Amino acid sequence: MHRRQQQSYKHYVSCFTLHVSRFMFHVSRYTFHATRSKAFTLIELIVSVAVLATLVGFSSLAYLNVQKNSDLSNQTAQLVSSMRQAQALALSGQTIDQENQLNIGMHLETSKYILFYGSIYSPTDSKNIVTNLPSGISITNHLPTTELMFEQKTGEVINYDDDQNSVSIDQGGSSNILTINQLGVVDVE
């Protein structure tokens, strides 16, 4: 072949050769010139966004689960602290007034618990200390009554029943069980 024919042949081949993967083609008088692009391809961007979205999704689920467990643990600790406070007040013999030696107890409801003085819970008593639980957290009572009462001076649980001695705090399938013994000691499971 002559030199002119070789150049024409190369020109013909270069016109129909496709270069795939990050090349851009410029048209210049019927020939294509391949140049390397400095940008990302659409597929690379889609894959990157999909991987990033998956990572964000999993991390947000993990964060929400940790947050839920933290809320449940905090409310459990607060209830245990209130039970111990009621028992400590009973042990100390502290009274509201000097004339009446009143027992101290906790009234347990599904969405709140109330620290009260006296042998019977009265919802209208102004001395009651009410603690409302956040939404999504509830109390399930496994005690003989809705009241957990502590005796003055001894701090023992009044009307203790060994078969019905627990309270559970629940949140969306997770729960912590508080077991109370006759002496008023609270164990968290």
PDB file of C-alpha atoms in Angstrom:
ATOM      1  CA  MET A   1       0.000   0.000   0.000  1.00  0.00           C
ATOM      2  CA  HIS A   2       1.062   3.473  -0.628  1.00  0.00           C
ATOM      3  CA  ARG A   3       1.539   5.948   2.091  1.00  0.00           C
ATOM      4  CA  ARG A   4      -1.587   7.871   1.092  1.00  0.00           C
ATOM      5  CA  GLN A   5      -3.677   4.708   1.172  1.00  0.00           C
ATOM      6  CA  GLN A   6      -2.341   3.785   4.620  1.00  0.00           C
ATOM      7  CA  GLN A   7      -3.378   7.156   6.024  1.00  0.00           C
ATOM      8  CA  SER A   8      -6.807   6.819   4.459  1.00  0.00           C
ATOM      9  CA  TYR A   9      -7.150   3.322   5.931  1.00  0.00           C
ATOM     10  CA  LYS A  10      -6.198   4.598   9.419  1.00  0.00           C
ATOM     11  CA  HIS A  11      -8.682   7.424   9.026  1.00  0.00           C
ATOM     12  CA  TYR A  12     -11.407   4.930   8.083  1.00  0.00           C
ATOM     13  CA  VAL A  13     -10.615   2.663  11.062  1.00  0.00           C
ATOM     14  CA  SER A  14     -10.465   5.534  13.543  1.00  0.00           C
ATOM     15  CA  CYS A  15     -13.884   6.710  12.437  1.00  0.00           C
ATOM     16  CA  PHE A  16     -15.497   3.438  13.420  1.00  0.00           C
ATOM     17  CA  THR A  17     -13.532   2.479  16.513  1.00  0.00           C
ATOM     18  CA  LEU A  18     -15.449   2.986  19.723  1.00  0.00           C
ATOM     19  CA  HIS A  19     -13.612   3.718  22.915  1.00  0.00           C
ATOM     20  CA  VAL A  20     -15.702   2.938  25.999  1.00  0.00           C
ATOM     21  CA  SER A  21     -15.119   4.076  29.584  1.00  0.00           C
ATOM     22  CA  ARG A  22     -14.716   7.728  30.376  1.00  0.00           C
ATOM     23  CA  PHE A  23     -13.854   9.050  26.923  1.00  0.00           C
ATOM     24  CA  MET A  24     -15.593  11.869  25.175  1.00  0.00           C
ATOM     25  CA  PHE A  25     -15.658  12.097  21.399  1.00  0.00           C
ATOM     26  CA  HIS A  26     -15.309  15.307  19.418  1.00  0.00           C
ATOM     27  CA  VAL A  27     -16.426  15.437  15.807  1.00  0.00           C
ATOM     28  CA  SER A  28     -13.979  17.131  13.510  1.00  0.00           C
ATOM     29  CA  ARG A  29     -14.451  16.639   9.778  1.00  0.00           C
ATOM     30  CA  TYR A  30     -15.795  13.108   9.936  1.00  0.00           C
ATOM     31  CA  THR A  31     -13.218  11.842  12.404  1.00  0.00           C
ATOM     32  CA  PHE A  32     -13.540  11.159  16.103  1.00  0.00           C
ATOM     33  CA  HIS A  33     -10.851  12.185  18.510  1.00  0.00           C
ATOM     34  CA  ALA A  34     -10.929  10.525  21.907  1.00  0.00           C
ATOM     35  CA  THR A  35     -10.057  12.619  24.940  1.00  0.00           C
ATOM     36  CA  ARG A  36      -9.990  11.532  28.563  1.00  0.00           C
ATOM     37  CA  SER A  37     -12.814  13.100  30.633  1.00  0.00           C
ATOM     38  CA  LYS A  38     -12.139  14.490  34.104  1.00  0.00           C
ATOM     39  CA  ALA A  39     -15.763  13.963  35.201  1.00  0.00           C
ATOM     40  CA  PHE A  40     -17.567  10.946  36.642  1.00  0.00           C
ATOM     41  CA  THR A  41     -19.873   8.828  34.526  1.00  0.00           C
ATOM     42  CA  LEU A  42     -23.559   8.637  35.329  1.00  0.00           C
ATOM     43  CA  ILE A  43     -23.256   5.026  36.502  1.00  0.00           C
ATOM     44  CA  GLU A  44     -20.434   5.920  38.890  1.00  0.00           C
ATOM     45  CA  LEU A  45     -22.541   8.726  40.362  1.00  0.00           C
ATOM     46  CA  ILE A  46     -25.596   6.486  40.751  1.00  0.00           C
ATOM     47  CA  VAL A  47     -23.573   3.753  42.473  1.00  0.00           C
ATOM     48  CA  SER A  48     -21.920   6.294  44.793  1.00  0.00           C
ATOM     49  CA  VAL A  49     -25.254   7.845  45.747  1.00  0.00           C
ATOM     50  CA  ALA A  50     -26.796   4.390  46.329  1.00  0.00           C
ATOM     51  CA  VAL A  51     -23.921   3.314  48.597  1.00  0.00           C
ATOM     52  CA  LEU A  52     -24.090   6.596  50.502  1.00  0.00           C
ATOM     53  CA  ALA A  53     -27.885   6.340  50.913  1.00  0.00           C
ATOM     54  CA  THR A  54     -27.551   2.761  52.209  1.00  0.00           C
ATOM     55  CA  LEU A  55     -24.919   3.801  54.761  1.00  0.00           C
ATOM     56  CA  VAL A  56     -27.020   6.742  55.949  1.00  0.00           C
ATOM     57  CA  GLY A  57     -30.085   4.470  56.223  1.00  0.00           C
ATOM     58  CA  PHE A  58     -28.308   1.870  58.330  1.00  0.00           C
ATOM     59  CA  SER A  59     -26.647   4.438  60.565  1.00  0.00           C
ATOM     60  CA  SER A  60     -29.945   6.258  61.207  1.00  0.00           C
ATOM     61  CA  LEU A  61     -31.630   2.953  62.124  1.00  0.00           C
ATOM     62  CA  ALA A  62     -28.803   2.162  64.514  1.00  0.00           C
ATOM     63  CA  TYR A  63     -29.055   5.652  66.035  1.00  0.00           C
ATOM     64  CA  LEU A  64     -32.812   5.332  66.549  1.00  0.00           C
ATOM     65  CA  ASN A  65     -32.361   1.935  68.217  1.00  0.00           C
ATOM     66  CA  VAL A  66     -29.689   3.333  70.546  1.00  0.00           C
ATOM     67  CA  GLN A  67     -31.930   6.315  71.322  1.00  0.00           C
ATOM     68  CA  LYS A  68     -34.874   4.023  72.133  1.00  0.00           C
ATOM     69  CA  ASN A  69     -32.750   1.868  74.438  1.00  0.00           C
ATOM     70  CA  SER A  70     -31.373   4.989  76.100  1.00  0.00           C
ATOM     71  CA  ASP A  71     -34.883   6.349  76.764  1.00  0.00           C
ATOM     72  CA  LEU A  72     -35.959   3.023  78.258  1.00  0.00           C
ATOM     73  CA  SER A  73     -32.850   2.831  80.457  1.00  0.00           C
ATOM     74  CA  ASN A  74     -33.291   6.420  81.641  1.00  0.00           C
ATOM     75  CA  GLN A  75     -36.944   5.884  82.582  1.00  0.00           C
ATOM     76  CA  THR A  76     -36.094   2.619  84.338  1.00  0.00           C
ATOM     77  CA  ALA A  77     -33.367   4.356  86.356  1.00  0.00           C
ATOM     78  CA  GLN A  78     -35.740   7.188  87.227  1.00  0.00           C
ATOM     79  CA  LEU A  79     -38.459   4.777  88.436  1.00  0.00           C
ATOM     80  CA  VAL A  80     -35.948   2.801  90.525  1.00  0.00           C
ATOM     81  CA  SER A  81     -34.680   6.078  91.992  1.00  0.00           C
ATOM     82  CA  SER A  82     -38.234   7.132  92.893  1.00  0.00           C
ATOM     83  CA  MET A  83     -38.863   3.733  94.553  1.00  0.00           C
ATOM     84  CA  ARG A  84     -35.667   4.107  96.572  1.00  0.00           C
ATOM     85  CA  GLN A  85     -36.598   7.680  97.483  1.00  0.00           C
ATOM     86  CA  ALA A  86     -40.000   6.524  98.768  1.00  0.00           C
ATOM     87  CA  GLN A  87     -38.355   3.771 100.788  1.00  0.00           C
ATOM     88  CA  ALA A  88     -35.722   6.160 102.173  1.00  0.00           C
ATOM     89  CA  LEU A  89     -38.450   8.575 103.268  1.00  0.00           C
ATOM     90  CA  ALA A  90     -40.260   5.701 105.001  1.00  0.00           C
ATOM     91  CA  LEU A  91     -37.038   4.542 106.686  1.00  0.00           C
ATOM     92  CA  SER A  92     -36.230   8.024 107.917  1.00  0.00           C
ATOM     93  CA  GLY A  93     -39.655   8.364 109.496  1.00  0.00           C
ATOM     94  CA  GLN A  94     -40.156  11.651 107.686  1.00  0.00           C
ATOM     95  CA  THR A  95     -43.747  12.833 107.810  1.00  0.00           C
ATOM     96  CA  ILE A  96     -45.741  15.608 106.261  1.00  0.00           C
ATOM     97  CA  ASP A  97     -46.924  16.868 109.605  1.00  0.00           C
ATOM     98  CA  GLN A  98     -45.768  16.039 113.109  1.00  0.00           C
ATOM     99  CA  GLU A  99     -49.061  14.505 114.255  1.00  0.00           C
ATOM    100  CA  ASN A 100     -49.611  11.732 111.717  1.00  0.00           C
ATOM    101  CA  GLN A 101     -47.144   8.954 111.055  1.00  0.00           C
ATOM    102  CA  LEU A 102     -48.064   8.145 107.463  1.00  0.00           C
ATOM    103  CA  ASN A 103     -46.827   5.361 105.244  1.00  0.00           C
ATOM    104  CA  ILE A 104     -45.203   6.326 101.961  1.00  0.00           C
ATOM    105  CA  GLY A 105     -45.989   4.639  98.688  1.00  0.00           C
ATOM    106  CA  MET A 106     -46.062   4.773  94.924  1.00  0.00           C
ATOM    107  CA  HIS A 107     -49.189   4.497  92.822  1.00  0.00           C
ATOM    108  CA  LEU A 108     -48.381   2.917  89.448  1.00  0.00           C
ATOM    109  CA  GLU A 109     -50.374   3.601  86.289  1.00  0.00           C
ATOM    110  CA  THR A 110     -49.649   2.776  82.669  1.00  0.00           C
ATOM    111  CA  SER A 111     -48.361   6.224  81.720  1.00  0.00           C
ATOM    112  CA  LYS A 112     -47.251   7.672  85.080  1.00  0.00           C
ATOM    113  CA  TYR A 113     -46.351   6.949  88.685  1.00  0.00           C
ATOM    114  CA  ILE A 114     -47.132   8.986  91.768  1.00  0.00           C
ATOM    115  CA  LEU A 115     -45.281   9.225  95.075  1.00  0.00           C
ATOM    116  CA  PHE A 116     -47.852   9.704  97.866  1.00  0.00           C
ATOM    117  CA  TYR A 117     -48.165   9.831 101.656  1.00  0.00           C
ATOM    118  CA  GLY A 118     -50.770   7.859 103.567  1.00  0.00           C
ATOM    119  CA  SER A 119     -52.165   4.352 103.653  1.00  0.00           C
ATOM    120  CA  ILE A 120     -54.445   4.955 100.639  1.00  0.00           C
ATOM    121  CA  TYR A 121     -53.662   6.766  97.394  1.00  0.00           C
ATOM    122  CA  SER A 122     -55.790   9.841  96.809  1.00  0.00           C
ATOM    123  CA  PRO A 123     -55.500  11.358  93.306  1.00  0.00           C
ATOM    124  CA  THR A 124     -56.649  14.764  94.589  1.00  0.00           C
ATOM    125  CA  ASP A 125     -53.993  15.090  97.312  1.00  0.00           C
ATOM    126  CA  SER A 126     -51.855  18.178  96.645  1.00  0.00           C
ATOM    127  CA  LYS A 127     -48.814  16.516  98.250  1.00  0.00           C
ATOM    128  CA  ASN A 128     -48.602  13.848  95.531  1.00  0.00           C
ATOM    129  CA  ILE A 129     -45.505  13.929  93.342  1.00  0.00           C
ATOM    130  CA  VAL A 130     -46.505  12.912  89.801  1.00  0.00           C
ATOM    131  CA  THR A 131     -44.002  11.673  87.206  1.00  0.00           C
ATOM    132  CA  ASN A 132     -45.375  11.269  83.669  1.00  0.00           C
ATOM    133  CA  LEU A 133     -43.662   8.859  81.311  1.00  0.00           C
ATOM    134  CA  PRO A 134     -42.718   9.940  77.779  1.00  0.00           C
ATOM    135  CA  SER A 135     -44.983   8.723  74.992  1.00  0.00           C
ATOM    136  CA  GLY A 136     -44.164   5.203  73.856  1.00  0.00           C
ATOM    137  CA  ILE A 137     -43.029   4.074  77.307  1.00  0.00           C
ATOM    138  CA  SER A 138     -45.478   2.303  79.620  1.00  0.00           C
ATOM    139  CA  ILE A 139     -45.567   0.540  82.977  1.00  0.00           C
ATOM    140  CA  THR A 140     -47.023  -2.930  83.426  1.00  0.00           C
ATOM    141  CA  ASN A 141     -47.767  -3.672  87.060  1.00  0.00           C
ATOM    142  CA  HIS A 142     -47.300  -7.247  88.372  1.00  0.00           C
ATOM    143  CA  LEU A 143     -47.873  -6.326  92.029  1.00  0.00           C
ATOM    144  CA  PRO A 144     -50.906  -7.393  94.116  1.00  0.00           C
ATOM    145  CA  THR A 145     -52.264  -3.800  93.946  1.00  0.00           C
ATOM    146  CA  THR A 146     -51.549  -0.621  92.004  1.00  0.00           C
ATOM    147  CA  GLU A 147     -49.696   0.724  95.054  1.00  0.00           C
ATOM    148  CA  LEU A 148     -46.218  -0.109  96.238  1.00  0.00           C
ATOM    149  CA  MET A 149     -46.272   0.819  99.919  1.00  0.00           C
ATOM    150  CA  PHE A 150     -43.330   1.114 102.341  1.00  0.00           C
ATOM    151  CA  GLU A 151     -43.789   0.815 106.089  1.00  0.00           C
ATOM    152  CA  GLN A 152     -42.609   3.629 108.346  1.00  0.00           C
ATOM    153  CA  LYS A 153     -39.289   3.036 110.179  1.00  0.00           C
ATOM    154  CA  THR A 154     -38.624  -0.404 108.567  1.00  0.00           C
ATOM    155  CA  GLY A 155     -38.976   0.434 104.860  1.00  0.00           C
ATOM    156  CA  GLU A 156     -40.437  -3.015 104.188  1.00  0.00           C
ATOM    157  CA  VAL A 157     -43.013  -3.518 101.454  1.00  0.00           C
ATOM    158  CA  ILE A 158     -46.567  -3.642 102.816  1.00  0.00           C
ATOM    159  CA  ASN A 159     -48.787  -6.482 101.450  1.00  0.00           C
ATOM    160  CA  TYR A 160     -45.775  -8.179  99.866  1.00  0.00           C
ATOM    161  CA  ASP A 161     -46.541 -11.226  97.694  1.00  0.00           C
ATOM    162  CA  ASP A 162     -43.622 -13.369  96.546  1.00  0.00           C
ATOM    163  CA  ASP A 163     -45.524 -14.418  93.400  1.00  0.00           C
ATOM    164  CA  GLN A 164     -46.484 -10.858  92.426  1.00  0.00           C
ATOM    165  CA  ASN A 165     -43.407  -8.773  93.016  1.00  0.00           C
ATOM    166  CA  SER A 166     -42.415  -7.116  89.751  1.00  0.00           C
ATOM    167  CA  VAL A 167     -43.055  -4.114  87.537  1.00  0.00           C
ATOM    168  CA  SER A 168     -42.009  -3.873  83.900  1.00  0.00           C
ATOM    169  CA  ILE A 169     -41.277  -0.789  81.831  1.00  0.00           C
ATOM    170  CA  ASP A 170     -41.972  -1.354  78.140  1.00  0.00           C
ATOM    171  CA  GLN A 171     -41.092   0.495  74.961  1.00  0.00           C
ATOM    172  CA  GLY A 172     -41.763  -0.909  71.504  1.00  0.00           C
ATOM    173  CA  GLY A 173     -41.018  -4.576  72.208  1.00  0.00           C
ATOM    174  CA  SER A 174     -38.176  -3.921  74.667  1.00  0.00           C
ATOM    175  CA  SER A 175     -38.724  -4.067  78.387  1.00  0.00           C
ATOM    176  CA  ASN A 176     -36.924  -3.857  81.709  1.00  0.00           C
ATOM    177  CA  ILE A 177     -38.299  -5.842  84.633  1.00  0.00           C
ATOM    178  CA  LEU A 178     -37.985  -4.492  88.158  1.00  0.00           C
ATOM    179  CA  THR A 179     -38.231  -7.160  90.853  1.00  0.00           C
ATOM    180  CA  ILE A 180     -38.906  -5.944  94.390  1.00  0.00           C
ATOM    181  CA  ASN A 181     -38.234  -8.119  97.441  1.00  0.00           C
ATOM    182  CA  GLN A 182     -39.943  -7.875 100.841  1.00  0.00           C
ATOM    183  CA  LEU A 183     -37.268  -5.549 102.189  1.00  0.00           C
ATOM    184  CA  GLY A 184     -37.862  -3.144  99.289  1.00  0.00           C
ATOM    185  CA  VAL A 185     -34.646  -3.903  97.404  1.00  0.00           C
ATOM    186  CA  VAL A 186     -35.150  -3.402  93.643  1.00  0.00           C
ATOM    187  CA  ASP A 187     -33.329  -5.543  91.077  1.00  0.00           C
ATOM    188  CA  VAL A 188     -33.389  -4.602  87.378  1.00  0.00           C
ATOM    189  CA  GLU A 189     -33.388  -7.345  84.751  1.00  0.00           C
TER     190      GLU A 189
END
